[in-house]
mmCIF file of C-alpha atoms and ligand atoms in Angstrom:
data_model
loop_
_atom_site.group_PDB
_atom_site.id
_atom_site.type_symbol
_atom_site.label_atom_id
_atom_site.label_comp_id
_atom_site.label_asym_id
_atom_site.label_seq_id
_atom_site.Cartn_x
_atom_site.Cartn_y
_atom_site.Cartn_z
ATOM 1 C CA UNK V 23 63.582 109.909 75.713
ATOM 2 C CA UNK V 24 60.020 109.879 75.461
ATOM 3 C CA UNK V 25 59.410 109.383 79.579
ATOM 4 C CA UNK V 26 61.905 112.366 79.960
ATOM 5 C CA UNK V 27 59.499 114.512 77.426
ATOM 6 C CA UNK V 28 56.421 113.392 79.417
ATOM 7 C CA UNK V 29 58.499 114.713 82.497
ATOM 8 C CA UNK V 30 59.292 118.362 81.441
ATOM 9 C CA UNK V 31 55.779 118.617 80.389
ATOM 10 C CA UNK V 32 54.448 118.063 83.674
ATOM 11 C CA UNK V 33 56.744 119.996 85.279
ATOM 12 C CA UNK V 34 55.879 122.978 82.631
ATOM 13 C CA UNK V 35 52.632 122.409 83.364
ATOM 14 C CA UNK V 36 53.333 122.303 87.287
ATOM 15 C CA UNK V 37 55.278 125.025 87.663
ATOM 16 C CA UNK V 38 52.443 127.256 85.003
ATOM 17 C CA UNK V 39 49.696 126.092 87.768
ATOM 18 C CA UNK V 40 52.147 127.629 90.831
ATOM 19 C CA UNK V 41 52.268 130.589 88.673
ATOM 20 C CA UNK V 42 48.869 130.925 88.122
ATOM 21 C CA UNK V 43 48.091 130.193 92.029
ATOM 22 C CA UNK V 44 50.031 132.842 93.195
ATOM 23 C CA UNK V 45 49.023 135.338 90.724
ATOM 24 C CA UNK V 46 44.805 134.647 91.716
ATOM 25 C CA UNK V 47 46.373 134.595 95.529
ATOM 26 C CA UNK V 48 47.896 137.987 95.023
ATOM 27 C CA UNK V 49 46.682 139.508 92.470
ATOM 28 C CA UNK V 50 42.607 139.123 93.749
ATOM 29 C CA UNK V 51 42.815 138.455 97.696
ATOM 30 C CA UNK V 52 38.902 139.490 97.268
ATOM 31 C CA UNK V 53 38.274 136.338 94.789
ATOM 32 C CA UNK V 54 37.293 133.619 97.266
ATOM 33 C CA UNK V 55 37.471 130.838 95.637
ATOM 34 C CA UNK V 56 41.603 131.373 95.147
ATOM 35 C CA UNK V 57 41.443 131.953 99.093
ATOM 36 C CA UNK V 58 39.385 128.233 98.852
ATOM 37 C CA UNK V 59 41.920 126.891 97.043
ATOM 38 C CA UNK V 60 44.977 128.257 99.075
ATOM 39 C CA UNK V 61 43.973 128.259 102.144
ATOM 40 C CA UNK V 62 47.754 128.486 103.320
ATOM 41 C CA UNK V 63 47.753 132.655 101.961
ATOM 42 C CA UNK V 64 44.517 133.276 104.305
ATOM 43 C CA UNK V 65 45.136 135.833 107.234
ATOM 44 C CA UNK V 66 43.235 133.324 109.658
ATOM 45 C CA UNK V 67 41.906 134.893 113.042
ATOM 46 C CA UNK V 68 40.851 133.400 116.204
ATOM 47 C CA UNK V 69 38.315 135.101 118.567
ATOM 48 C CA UNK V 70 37.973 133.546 122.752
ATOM 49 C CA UNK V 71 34.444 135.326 123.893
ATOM 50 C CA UNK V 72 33.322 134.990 127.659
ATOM 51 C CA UNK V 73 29.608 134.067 127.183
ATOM 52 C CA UNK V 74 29.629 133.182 130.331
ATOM 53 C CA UNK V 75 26.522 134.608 132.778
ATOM 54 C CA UNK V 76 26.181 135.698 136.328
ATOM 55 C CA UNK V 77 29.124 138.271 135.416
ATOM 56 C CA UNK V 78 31.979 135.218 135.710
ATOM 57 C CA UNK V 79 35.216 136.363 134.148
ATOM 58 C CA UNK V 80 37.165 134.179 131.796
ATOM 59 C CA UNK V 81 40.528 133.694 132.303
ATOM 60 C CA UNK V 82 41.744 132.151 128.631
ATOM 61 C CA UNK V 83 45.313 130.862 127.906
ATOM 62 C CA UNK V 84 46.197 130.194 124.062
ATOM 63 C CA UNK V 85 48.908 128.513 122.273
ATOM 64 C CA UNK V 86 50.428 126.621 119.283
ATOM 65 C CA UNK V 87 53.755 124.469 119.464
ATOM 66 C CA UNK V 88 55.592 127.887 118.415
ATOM 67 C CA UNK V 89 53.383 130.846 119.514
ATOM 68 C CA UNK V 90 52.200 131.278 123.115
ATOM 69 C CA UNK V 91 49.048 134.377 122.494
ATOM 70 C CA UNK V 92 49.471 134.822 126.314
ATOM 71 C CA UNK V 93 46.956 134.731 129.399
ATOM 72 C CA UNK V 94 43.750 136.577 129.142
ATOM 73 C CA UNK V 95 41.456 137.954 131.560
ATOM 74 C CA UNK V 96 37.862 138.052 130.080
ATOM 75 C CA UNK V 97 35.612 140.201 131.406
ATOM 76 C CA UNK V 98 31.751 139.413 130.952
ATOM 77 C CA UNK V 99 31.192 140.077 127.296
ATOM 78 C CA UNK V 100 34.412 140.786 125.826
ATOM 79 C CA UNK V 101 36.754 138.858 123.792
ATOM 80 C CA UNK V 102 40.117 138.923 122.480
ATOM 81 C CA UNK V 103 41.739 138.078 118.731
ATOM 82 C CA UNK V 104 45.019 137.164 117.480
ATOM 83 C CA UNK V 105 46.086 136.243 113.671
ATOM 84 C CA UNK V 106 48.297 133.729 111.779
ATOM 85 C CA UNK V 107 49.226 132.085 108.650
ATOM 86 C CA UNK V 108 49.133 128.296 108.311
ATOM 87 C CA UNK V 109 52.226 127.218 107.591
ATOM 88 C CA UNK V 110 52.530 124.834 104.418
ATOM 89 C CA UNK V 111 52.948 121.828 105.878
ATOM 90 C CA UNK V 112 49.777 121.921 107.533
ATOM 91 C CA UNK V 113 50.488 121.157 110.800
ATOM 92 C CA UNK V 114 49.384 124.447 112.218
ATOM 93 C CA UNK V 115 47.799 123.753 115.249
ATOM 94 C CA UNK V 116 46.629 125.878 118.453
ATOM 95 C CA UNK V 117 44.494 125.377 121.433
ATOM 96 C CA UNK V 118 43.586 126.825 124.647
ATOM 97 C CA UNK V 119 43.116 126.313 128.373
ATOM 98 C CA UNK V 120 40.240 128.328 129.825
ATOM 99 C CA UNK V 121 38.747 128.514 133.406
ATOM 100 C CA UNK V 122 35.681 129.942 135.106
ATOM 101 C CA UNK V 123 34.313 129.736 138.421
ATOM 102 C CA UNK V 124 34.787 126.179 139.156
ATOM 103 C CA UNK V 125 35.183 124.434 135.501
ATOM 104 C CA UNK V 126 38.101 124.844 133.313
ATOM 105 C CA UNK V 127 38.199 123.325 129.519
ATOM 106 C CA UNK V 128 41.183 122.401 127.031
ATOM 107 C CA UNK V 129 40.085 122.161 123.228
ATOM 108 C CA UNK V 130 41.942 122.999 119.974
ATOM 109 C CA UNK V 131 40.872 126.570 118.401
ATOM 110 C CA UNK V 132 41.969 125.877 114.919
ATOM 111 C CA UNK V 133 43.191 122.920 113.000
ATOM 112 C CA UNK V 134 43.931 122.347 109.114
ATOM 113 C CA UNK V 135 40.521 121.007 107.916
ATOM 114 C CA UNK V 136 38.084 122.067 105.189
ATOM 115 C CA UNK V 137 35.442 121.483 107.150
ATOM 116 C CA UNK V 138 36.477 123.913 109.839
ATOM 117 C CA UNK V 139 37.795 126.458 107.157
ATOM 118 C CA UNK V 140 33.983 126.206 106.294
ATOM 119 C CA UNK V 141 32.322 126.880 109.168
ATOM 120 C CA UNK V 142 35.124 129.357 110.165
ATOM 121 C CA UNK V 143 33.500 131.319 106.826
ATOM 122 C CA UNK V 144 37.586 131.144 105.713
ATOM 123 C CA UNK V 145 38.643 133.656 107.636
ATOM 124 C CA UNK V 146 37.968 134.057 111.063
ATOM 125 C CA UNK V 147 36.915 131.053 113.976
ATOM 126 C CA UNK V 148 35.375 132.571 117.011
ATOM 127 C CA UNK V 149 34.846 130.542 120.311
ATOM 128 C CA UNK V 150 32.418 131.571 122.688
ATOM 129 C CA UNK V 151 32.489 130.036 125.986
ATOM 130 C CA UNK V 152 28.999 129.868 127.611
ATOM 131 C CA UNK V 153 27.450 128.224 131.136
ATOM 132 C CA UNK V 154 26.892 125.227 128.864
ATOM 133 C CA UNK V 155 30.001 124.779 127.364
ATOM 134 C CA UNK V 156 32.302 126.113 124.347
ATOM 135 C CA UNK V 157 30.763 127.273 121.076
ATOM 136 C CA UNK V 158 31.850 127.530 117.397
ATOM 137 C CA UNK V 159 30.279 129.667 115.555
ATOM 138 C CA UNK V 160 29.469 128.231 112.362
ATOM 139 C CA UNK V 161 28.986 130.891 109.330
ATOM 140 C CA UNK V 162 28.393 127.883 107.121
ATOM 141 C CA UNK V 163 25.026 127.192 108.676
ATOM 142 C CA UNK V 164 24.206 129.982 110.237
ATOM 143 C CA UNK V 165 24.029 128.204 113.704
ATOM 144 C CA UNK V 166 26.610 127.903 117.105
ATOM 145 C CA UNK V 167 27.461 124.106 117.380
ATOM 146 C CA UNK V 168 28.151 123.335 120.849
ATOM 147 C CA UNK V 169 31.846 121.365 120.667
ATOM 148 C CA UNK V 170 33.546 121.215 124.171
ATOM 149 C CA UNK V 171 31.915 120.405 127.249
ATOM 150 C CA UNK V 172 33.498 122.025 130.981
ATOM 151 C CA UNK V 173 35.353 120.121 133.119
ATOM 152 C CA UNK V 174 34.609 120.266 136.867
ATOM 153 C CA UNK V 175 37.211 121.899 138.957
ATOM 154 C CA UNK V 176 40.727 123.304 137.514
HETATM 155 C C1 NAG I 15 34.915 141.592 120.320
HETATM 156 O O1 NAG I 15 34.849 142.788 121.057
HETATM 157 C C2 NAG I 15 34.772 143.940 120.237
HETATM 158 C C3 NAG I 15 34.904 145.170 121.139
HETATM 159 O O2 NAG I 15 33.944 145.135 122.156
HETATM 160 C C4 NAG I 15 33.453 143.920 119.478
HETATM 161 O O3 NAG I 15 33.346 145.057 118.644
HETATM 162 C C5 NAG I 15 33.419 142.674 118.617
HETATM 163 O O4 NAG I 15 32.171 142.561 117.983
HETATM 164 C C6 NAG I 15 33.661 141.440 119.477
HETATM 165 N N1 NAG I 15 33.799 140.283 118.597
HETATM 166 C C7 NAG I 15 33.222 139.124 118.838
HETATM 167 C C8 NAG I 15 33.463 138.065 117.848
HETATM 168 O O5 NAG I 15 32.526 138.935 119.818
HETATM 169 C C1 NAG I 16 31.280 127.197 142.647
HETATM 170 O O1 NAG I 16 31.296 126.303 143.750
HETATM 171 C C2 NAG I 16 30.887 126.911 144.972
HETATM 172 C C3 NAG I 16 31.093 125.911 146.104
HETATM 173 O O2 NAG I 16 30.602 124.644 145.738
HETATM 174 C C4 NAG I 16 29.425 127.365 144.823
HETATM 175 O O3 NAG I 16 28.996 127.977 146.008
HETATM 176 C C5 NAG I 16 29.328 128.344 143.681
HETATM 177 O O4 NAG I 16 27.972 128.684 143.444
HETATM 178 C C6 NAG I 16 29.893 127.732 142.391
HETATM 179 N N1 NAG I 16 29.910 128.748 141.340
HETATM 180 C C7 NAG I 16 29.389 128.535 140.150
HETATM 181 C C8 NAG I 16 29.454 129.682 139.201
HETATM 182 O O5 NAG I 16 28.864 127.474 139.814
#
């Protein structure tokens, strides 16, 4: 009797912290520290730049294990986006294949990880891809941390 009271009290208490989540989710998407805390109602977004000199174009092919974002042709300079939810098991998980003149790379974009979700500024991971290799842009330090290196040929 007693373990069934201690039961329905966590659940009460359970299901009045789900409540609460999703009202501070909803109710303030501008409060940060609910988006911090859900990180699963975030509108994440990925950005592919071509950094790349001596006018190369990027070609930039993106993916998770149910979306393909499609091929890309980079021009010098530009970039392209896309957007997702995580999904709540937190297995979301995409990566791309890029290629310039003679080097290509494969590296994940965006993985479930604080520390990522951090320097990603909990919203929005952009990838540069530069003569020296790929770039994250870190908004948590103010810095670009160098992460991938090229691979020679294709
Ligand atoms: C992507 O390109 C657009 C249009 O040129 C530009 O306004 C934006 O700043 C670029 N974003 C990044 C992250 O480079
Ligand atoms: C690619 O390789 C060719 C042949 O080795 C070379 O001439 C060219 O400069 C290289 N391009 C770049 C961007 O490194």
């Amino acid at each position: 009797m007693e373990k069934k009271n201690g039961n329905s009290c966590i659940l009460a208490i359970t299901a009045y912290l789900l409540a609460l989540g999703f009202v501070l989710a909803f109710a303030s998407p501008t409060l940060s520290s609910a988006s911090n805390m859900f990180p699963g109602f975030i509108k994440w977004h990925v950005y592919i730049v071509n950094g790349l000199g001596n006018n190369q174009n990027l070609l930039a092919h993106c993916k998770s294990a149910d979306d393909d974002v499609g091929i890309q042709n980079l021009s010098p300079g530009s970039n392209f986006t896309w957007s997702f939810r995580t999904d709540f098991t937190h297995s979301t998980l995409f990566w791309c294949y890029v290629r310039k003149d003679n080097a290509s790379a494969s590296f994940n974009v965006f993985w479930y990880d604080d520390r990522l979700f951090q320097k990603c500024d909990w919203k929005k991971c952009i990838w540069s891809a530069r003569d020296e290799g790929i770039y994250l842009t870190n908004f948590d330090e103010d810095v670009d941390d160098l992460y991938y290196q090229w691979d020679a040929g294709e």
